[in-house]
mmCIF file with all atom_site columns, C-alpha atoms in Angstrom:
data_model
loop_
_atom_site.group_PDB
_atom_site.id
_atom_site.type_symbol
_atom_site.label_atom_id
_atom_site.label_alt_id
_atom_site.label_comp_id
_atom_site.label_asym_id
_atom_site.label_entity_id
_atom_site.label_seq_id
_atom_site.pdbx_PDB_ins_code
_atom_site.Cartn_x
_atom_site.Cartn_y
_atom_site.Cartn_z
_atom_site.occupancy
_atom_site.B_iso_or_equiv
_atom_site.pdbx_formal_charge
_atom_site.auth_seq_id
_atom_site.auth_comp_id
_atom_site.auth_asym_id
_atom_site.auth_atom_id
_atom_site.pdbx_PDB_model_num
ATOM 1   C CA . MET A 1 1   ? 18.690  35.153 50.343 1.00 61.00 ? 1   MET A CA 1
ATOM 2   C CA . ARG A 1 2   ? 16.388  36.032 47.435 1.00 86.00 ? 2   ARG A CA 1
ATOM 3   C CA . VAL A 1 3   ? 13.345  33.771 47.606 1.00 87.00 ? 3   VAL A CA 1
ATOM 4   C CA . ILE A 1 4   ? 10.943  33.208 44.697 1.00 86.00 ? 4   ILE A CA 1
ATOM 5   C CA . ALA A 1 5   ? 7.997   34.732 46.614 1.00 86.00 ? 5   ALA A CA 1
ATOM 6   C CA . GLU A 1 6   ? 7.558   36.958 49.657 1.00 88.00 ? 6   GLU A CA 1
ATOM 7   C CA . GLY A 1 7   ? 6.083   35.417 52.788 1.00 89.00 ? 7   GLY A CA 1
ATOM 8   C CA . LEU A 1 8   ? 6.998   31.870 51.744 1.00 90.00 ? 8   LEU A CA 1
ATOM 9   C CA . VAL A 1 9   ? 9.774   31.235 54.291 1.00 94.00 ? 9   VAL A CA 1
ATOM 10  C CA . THR A 1 10  ? 10.945  32.795 57.534 1.00 93.00 ? 10  THR A CA 1
ATOM 11  C CA . GLU A 1 11  ? 14.100  34.907 57.652 1.00 89.00 ? 11  GLU A CA 1
ATOM 12  C CA . ASP A 1 12  ? 15.581  32.546 60.252 1.00 86.00 ? 12  ASP A CA 1
ATOM 13  C CA . THR A 1 13  ? 18.756  30.581 59.593 1.00 88.00 ? 13  THR A CA 1
ATOM 14  C CA . PRO A 1 14  ? 17.873  27.961 58.585 1.00 91.00 ? 14  PRO A CA 1
ATOM 15  C CA . PRO A 1 15  ? 14.461  29.103 57.288 1.00 93.00 ? 15  PRO A CA 1
ATOM 16  C CA . SER A 1 16  ? 11.080  27.437 57.823 1.00 96.00 ? 16  SER A CA 1
ATOM 17  C CA . LEU A 1 17  ? 8.048   27.491 55.547 1.00 96.00 ? 17  LEU A CA 1
ATOM 18  C CA . ILE A 1 18  ? 5.365   29.958 56.624 1.00 97.00 ? 18  ILE A CA 1
ATOM 19  C CA . GLY A 1 19  ? 1.947   28.379 56.915 1.00 97.00 ? 19  GLY A CA 1
ATOM 20  C CA . GLY A 1 20  ? -1.314  29.895 58.026 1.00 97.00 ? 20  GLY A CA 1
ATOM 21  C CA . ARG A 1 21  ? -3.321  28.785 61.049 1.00 97.00 ? 21  ARG A CA 1
ATOM 22  C CA . GLU A 1 22  ? -7.037  29.502 60.684 1.00 97.00 ? 22  GLU A CA 1
ATOM 23  C CA . ARG A 1 23  ? -7.917  31.585 63.745 1.00 96.00 ? 23  ARG A CA 1
ATOM 24  C CA . GLU A 1 24  ? -11.363 30.004 64.208 1.00 95.00 ? 24  GLU A CA 1
ATOM 25  C CA . SER A 1 25  ? -10.638 26.304 63.663 1.00 96.00 ? 25  SER A CA 1
ATOM 26  C CA . GLY A 1 26  ? -6.853  25.989 64.108 1.00 95.00 ? 26  GLY A CA 1
ATOM 27  C CA . ARG A 1 27  ? -6.538  24.277 60.704 1.00 96.00 ? 27  ARG A CA 1
ATOM 28  C CA . VAL A 1 28  ? -3.093  24.792 59.126 1.00 97.00 ? 28  VAL A CA 1
ATOM 29  C CA . VAL A 1 29  ? -2.610  25.532 55.414 1.00 96.00 ? 29  VAL A CA 1
ATOM 30  C CA . PHE A 1 30  ? 0.350   26.363 53.181 1.00 96.00 ? 30  PHE A CA 1
ATOM 31  C CA . PRO A 1 31  ? 1.089   28.971 52.037 1.00 95.00 ? 31  PRO A CA 1
ATOM 32  C CA . CYS A 1 32  ? -0.432  31.472 54.470 1.00 95.00 ? 32  CYS A CA 1
ATOM 33  C CA . PRO A 1 33  ? -3.385  33.226 52.791 1.00 94.00 ? 33  PRO A CA 1
ATOM 34  C CA . PRO A 1 34  ? -3.592  37.022 53.097 1.00 93.00 ? 34  PRO A CA 1
ATOM 35  C CA . GLY A 1 35  ? -6.154  38.601 55.397 1.00 92.00 ? 35  GLY A CA 1
ATOM 36  C CA . GLU A 1 36  ? -7.202  38.355 59.018 1.00 95.00 ? 36  GLU A CA 1
ATOM 37  C CA . ARG A 1 37  ? -8.681  34.844 58.887 1.00 96.00 ? 37  ARG A CA 1
ATOM 38  C CA . TYR A 1 38  ? -5.226  33.189 59.139 1.00 97.00 ? 38  TYR A CA 1
ATOM 39  C CA . GLU A 1 39  ? -2.259  33.914 61.370 1.00 96.00 ? 39  GLU A CA 1
ATOM 40  C CA . PRO A 1 40  ? 1.227   33.162 59.976 1.00 97.00 ? 40  PRO A CA 1
ATOM 41  C CA . VAL A 1 41  ? 3.064   30.278 61.679 1.00 96.00 ? 41  VAL A CA 1
ATOM 42  C CA . ALA A 1 42  ? 6.491   28.772 61.086 1.00 96.00 ? 42  ALA A CA 1
ATOM 43  C CA . LEU A 1 43  ? 6.022   25.155 60.010 1.00 97.00 ? 43  LEU A CA 1
ATOM 44  C CA . SER A 1 44  ? 8.167   22.193 60.989 1.00 97.00 ? 44  SER A CA 1
ATOM 45  C CA . ARG A 1 45  ? 11.420  21.916 59.023 1.00 97.00 ? 45  ARG A CA 1
ATOM 46  C CA . THR A 1 46  ? 11.177  18.112 59.017 1.00 97.00 ? 46  THR A CA 1
ATOM 47  C CA . GLY A 1 47  ? 8.624   15.674 57.707 1.00 97.00 ? 47  GLY A CA 1
ATOM 48  C CA . THR A 1 48  ? 8.129   12.431 55.814 1.00 97.00 ? 48  THR A CA 1
ATOM 49  C CA . LEU A 1 49  ? 7.555   11.697 52.154 1.00 98.00 ? 49  LEU A CA 1
ATOM 50  C CA . TRP A 1 50  ? 3.823   11.118 51.708 1.00 98.00 ? 50  TRP A CA 1
ATOM 51  C CA . SER A 1 51  ? 3.817   10.733 47.894 1.00 97.00 ? 51  SER A CA 1
ATOM 52  C CA . TYR A 1 52  ? 5.817   11.858 44.847 1.00 97.00 ? 52  TYR A CA 1
ATOM 53  C CA . THR A 1 53  ? 6.110   11.940 41.087 1.00 96.00 ? 53  THR A CA 1
ATOM 54  C CA . ILE A 1 54  ? 8.844   12.759 38.590 1.00 95.00 ? 54  ILE A CA 1
ATOM 55  C CA . GLN A 1 55  ? 8.305   15.944 36.526 1.00 90.00 ? 55  GLN A CA 1
ATOM 56  C CA . ARG A 1 56  ? 9.607   14.846 33.123 1.00 87.00 ? 56  ARG A CA 1
ATOM 57  C CA . TYR A 1 57  ? 8.561   17.761 30.904 1.00 81.00 ? 57  TYR A CA 1
ATOM 58  C CA . ARG A 1 58  ? 9.134   21.516 31.036 1.00 77.00 ? 58  ARG A CA 1
ATOM 59  C CA . PRO A 1 59  ? 6.099   23.295 32.540 1.00 77.00 ? 59  PRO A CA 1
ATOM 60  C CA . LYS A 1 60  ? 4.341   26.081 30.610 1.00 75.00 ? 60  LYS A CA 1
ATOM 61  C CA . SER A 1 61  ? 5.735   29.624 30.850 1.00 73.00 ? 61  SER A CA 1
ATOM 62  C CA . PRO A 1 62  ? 4.277   31.545 32.539 1.00 66.00 ? 62  PRO A CA 1
ATOM 63  C CA . PRO A 1 63  ? 4.175   30.642 35.388 1.00 64.00 ? 63  PRO A CA 1
ATOM 64  C CA . TYR A 1 64  ? 7.358   28.528 35.039 1.00 69.00 ? 64  TYR A CA 1
ATOM 65  C CA . ALA A 1 65  ? 10.424  30.736 35.318 1.00 65.00 ? 65  ALA A CA 1
ATOM 66  C CA . GLY A 1 66  ? 13.178  28.121 35.504 1.00 69.00 ? 66  GLY A CA 1
ATOM 67  C CA . PRO A 1 67  ? 16.008  27.307 33.145 1.00 71.00 ? 67  PRO A CA 1
ATOM 68  C CA . GLU A 1 68  ? 15.339  26.863 29.439 1.00 73.00 ? 68  GLU A CA 1
ATOM 69  C CA . ALA A 1 69  ? 17.369  23.629 29.406 1.00 76.00 ? 69  ALA A CA 1
ATOM 70  C CA . PHE A 1 70  ? 14.991  21.328 31.259 1.00 78.00 ? 70  PHE A CA 1
ATOM 71  C CA . ARG A 1 71  ? 16.109  18.476 33.526 1.00 85.00 ? 71  ARG A CA 1
ATOM 72  C CA . PRO A 1 72  ? 13.536  16.227 35.254 1.00 90.00 ? 72  PRO A CA 1
ATOM 73  C CA . TRP A 1 73  ? 13.008  16.658 39.009 1.00 90.00 ? 73  TRP A CA 1
ATOM 74  C CA . ALA A 1 74  ? 11.104  14.905 41.759 1.00 96.00 ? 74  ALA A CA 1
ATOM 75  C CA . VAL A 1 75  ? 7.956   16.608 43.069 1.00 95.00 ? 75  VAL A CA 1
ATOM 76  C CA . ALA A 1 76  ? 7.027   15.540 46.585 1.00 96.00 ? 76  ALA A CA 1
ATOM 77  C CA . TYR A 1 77  ? 4.109   15.760 48.948 1.00 97.00 ? 77  TYR A CA 1
ATOM 78  C CA . VAL A 1 78  ? 5.758   16.089 52.350 1.00 98.00 ? 78  VAL A CA 1
ATOM 79  C CA . GLU A 1 79  ? 3.771   15.472 55.527 1.00 98.00 ? 79  GLU A CA 1
ATOM 80  C CA . LEU A 1 80  ? 4.762   17.897 58.268 1.00 97.00 ? 80  LEU A CA 1
ATOM 81  C CA . PRO A 1 81  ? 3.535   16.013 61.366 1.00 94.00 ? 81  PRO A CA 1
ATOM 82  C CA . GLY A 1 82  ? 0.429   17.472 62.968 1.00 93.00 ? 82  GLY A CA 1
ATOM 83  C CA . GLU A 1 83  ? 0.432   20.412 60.551 1.00 95.00 ? 83  GLU A CA 1
ATOM 84  C CA . VAL A 1 84  ? -0.135  19.994 56.825 1.00 96.00 ? 84  VAL A CA 1
ATOM 85  C CA . ILE A 1 85  ? 1.042   18.200 53.672 1.00 97.00 ? 85  ILE A CA 1
ATOM 86  C CA . VAL A 1 86  ? 3.056   20.511 51.392 1.00 97.00 ? 86  VAL A CA 1
ATOM 87  C CA . GLU A 1 87  ? 4.115   20.165 47.765 1.00 96.00 ? 87  GLU A CA 1
ATOM 88  C CA . SER A 1 88  ? 7.792   20.742 47.112 1.00 96.00 ? 88  SER A CA 1
ATOM 89  C CA . ARG A 1 89  ? 10.745  19.582 45.075 1.00 94.00 ? 89  ARG A CA 1
ATOM 90  C CA . LEU A 1 90  ? 12.970  16.772 46.339 1.00 97.00 ? 90  LEU A CA 1
ATOM 91  C CA . THR A 1 91  ? 16.708  17.316 46.132 1.00 97.00 ? 91  THR A CA 1
ATOM 92  C CA . ASP A 1 92  ? 19.924  15.449 46.926 1.00 96.00 ? 92  ASP A CA 1
ATOM 93  C CA . VAL A 1 93  ? 18.411  12.037 46.150 1.00 96.00 ? 93  VAL A CA 1
ATOM 94  C CA . ALA A 1 94  ? 18.500  9.822  43.055 1.00 96.00 ? 94  ALA A CA 1
ATOM 95  C CA . PHE A 1 95  ? 15.063  9.021  41.623 1.00 96.00 ? 95  PHE A CA 1
ATOM 96  C CA . GLU A 1 96  ? 15.584  5.299  42.252 1.00 96.00 ? 96  GLU A CA 1
ATOM 97  C CA . ASP A 1 97  ? 16.352  5.931  45.946 1.00 96.00 ? 97  ASP A CA 1
ATOM 98  C CA . ILE A 1 98  ? 13.106  7.777  46.712 1.00 97.00 ? 98  ILE A CA 1
ATOM 99  C CA . ARG A 1 99  ? 10.896  5.898  49.187 1.00 97.00 ? 99  ARG A CA 1
ATOM 100 C CA . ILE A 1 100 ? 7.479   6.742  50.624 1.00 97.00 ? 100 ILE A CA 1
ATOM 101 C CA . GLY A 1 101 ? 7.906   7.431  54.350 1.00 97.00 ? 101 GLY A CA 1
ATOM 102 C CA . MET A 1 102 ? 11.536  8.556  54.098 1.00 97.00 ? 102 MET A CA 1
ATOM 103 C CA . PRO A 1 103 ? 12.478  11.321 56.560 1.00 97.00 ? 103 PRO A CA 1
ATOM 104 C CA . LEU A 1 104 ? 13.051  14.724 54.966 1.00 98.00 ? 104 LEU A CA 1
ATOM 105 C CA . GLU A 1 105 ? 14.229  18.189 55.966 1.00 97.00 ? 105 GLU A CA 1
ATOM 106 C CA . LEU A 1 106 ? 13.681  21.603 54.405 1.00 97.00 ? 106 LEU A CA 1
ATOM 107 C CA . THR A 1 107 ? 16.440  23.278 52.420 1.00 96.00 ? 107 THR A CA 1
ATOM 108 C CA . MET A 1 108 ? 16.598  26.072 49.847 1.00 95.00 ? 108 MET A CA 1
ATOM 109 C CA . ILE A 1 109 ? 17.850  25.458 46.304 1.00 94.00 ? 109 ILE A CA 1
ATOM 110 C CA . PRO A 1 110 ? 18.271  27.703 43.255 1.00 91.00 ? 110 PRO A CA 1
ATOM 111 C CA . LEU A 1 111 ? 15.438  27.530 40.725 1.00 85.00 ? 111 LEU A CA 1
ATOM 112 C CA . ASP A 1 112 ? 18.037  27.982 37.967 1.00 81.00 ? 112 ASP A CA 1
ATOM 113 C CA . PRO A 1 113 ? 21.480  26.946 39.234 1.00 81.00 ? 113 PRO A CA 1
ATOM 114 C CA . GLU A 1 114 ? 23.146  28.537 36.196 1.00 78.00 ? 114 GLU A CA 1
ATOM 115 C CA . ALA A 1 115 ? 21.534  31.994 36.604 1.00 79.00 ? 115 ALA A CA 1
ATOM 116 C CA . ALA A 1 116 ? 23.820  34.893 37.552 1.00 82.00 ? 116 ALA A CA 1
ATOM 117 C CA . ASP A 1 117 ? 21.558  35.852 40.480 1.00 85.00 ? 117 ASP A CA 1
ATOM 118 C CA . PRO A 1 118 ? 19.328  32.802 41.071 1.00 86.00 ? 118 PRO A CA 1
ATOM 119 C CA . VAL A 1 119 ? 16.135  32.917 43.084 1.00 88.00 ? 119 VAL A CA 1
ATOM 120 C CA . LEU A 1 120 ? 15.768  30.245 45.740 1.00 92.00 ? 120 LEU A CA 1
ATOM 121 C CA . ILE A 1 121 ? 12.891  27.822 46.134 1.00 93.00 ? 121 ILE A CA 1
ATOM 122 C CA . PRO A 1 122 ? 12.042  25.550 49.071 1.00 96.00 ? 122 PRO A CA 1
ATOM 123 C CA . ALA A 1 123 ? 12.888  21.880 48.628 1.00 97.00 ? 123 ALA A CA 1
ATOM 124 C CA . PHE A 1 124 ? 13.181  18.840 50.863 1.00 98.00 ? 124 PHE A CA 1
ATOM 125 C CA . ARG A 1 125 ? 16.142  16.476 51.095 1.00 97.00 ? 125 ARG A CA 1
ATOM 126 C CA . PRO A 1 126 ? 16.601  13.114 52.823 1.00 97.00 ? 126 PRO A CA 1
ATOM 127 C CA . THR A 1 127 ? 17.808  13.179 56.411 1.00 94.00 ? 127 THR A CA 1
ATOM 128 C CA . GLY A 1 128 ? 19.048  10.588 58.881 1.00 82.00 ? 128 GLY A CA 1
ATOM 129 C CA . ALA A 1 129 ? 19.557  7.091  57.479 1.00 75.00 ? 129 ALA A CA 1
ATOM 130 C CA . ALA A 1 130 ? 17.849  8.098  54.208 1.00 72.00 ? 130 ALA A CA 1
ATOM 131 C CA . ALA A 1 131 ? 20.504  10.769 53.449 1.00 69.00 ? 131 ALA A CA 1
#
């Protein structure tokens, strides 16, 4: 698995996002900052949709490194219970079926599905009755 950035997800199957727990306060952040202040922790693979928007235009390059032919996607804020709210893409759901509070699980998707050797990015998809 070739992930878009090092230290973003665990090497487990299936992977988890790697957050950082502040050693002094216990506060969890994502991604895990470098240095001694935070210890890396595997975050929950499941959460709920806290908020979202639809990305309808191609982001500036750099930093965007996705396909030239742009297709809109859903950008979600996913609440991982008792941990942190993370920003991620939503996948495997039609825009009109997205609902605040829907249960989600982590998956990995290609940034550019048509690339010969695509890099993977974390995304969340509906689970349970929402799937």
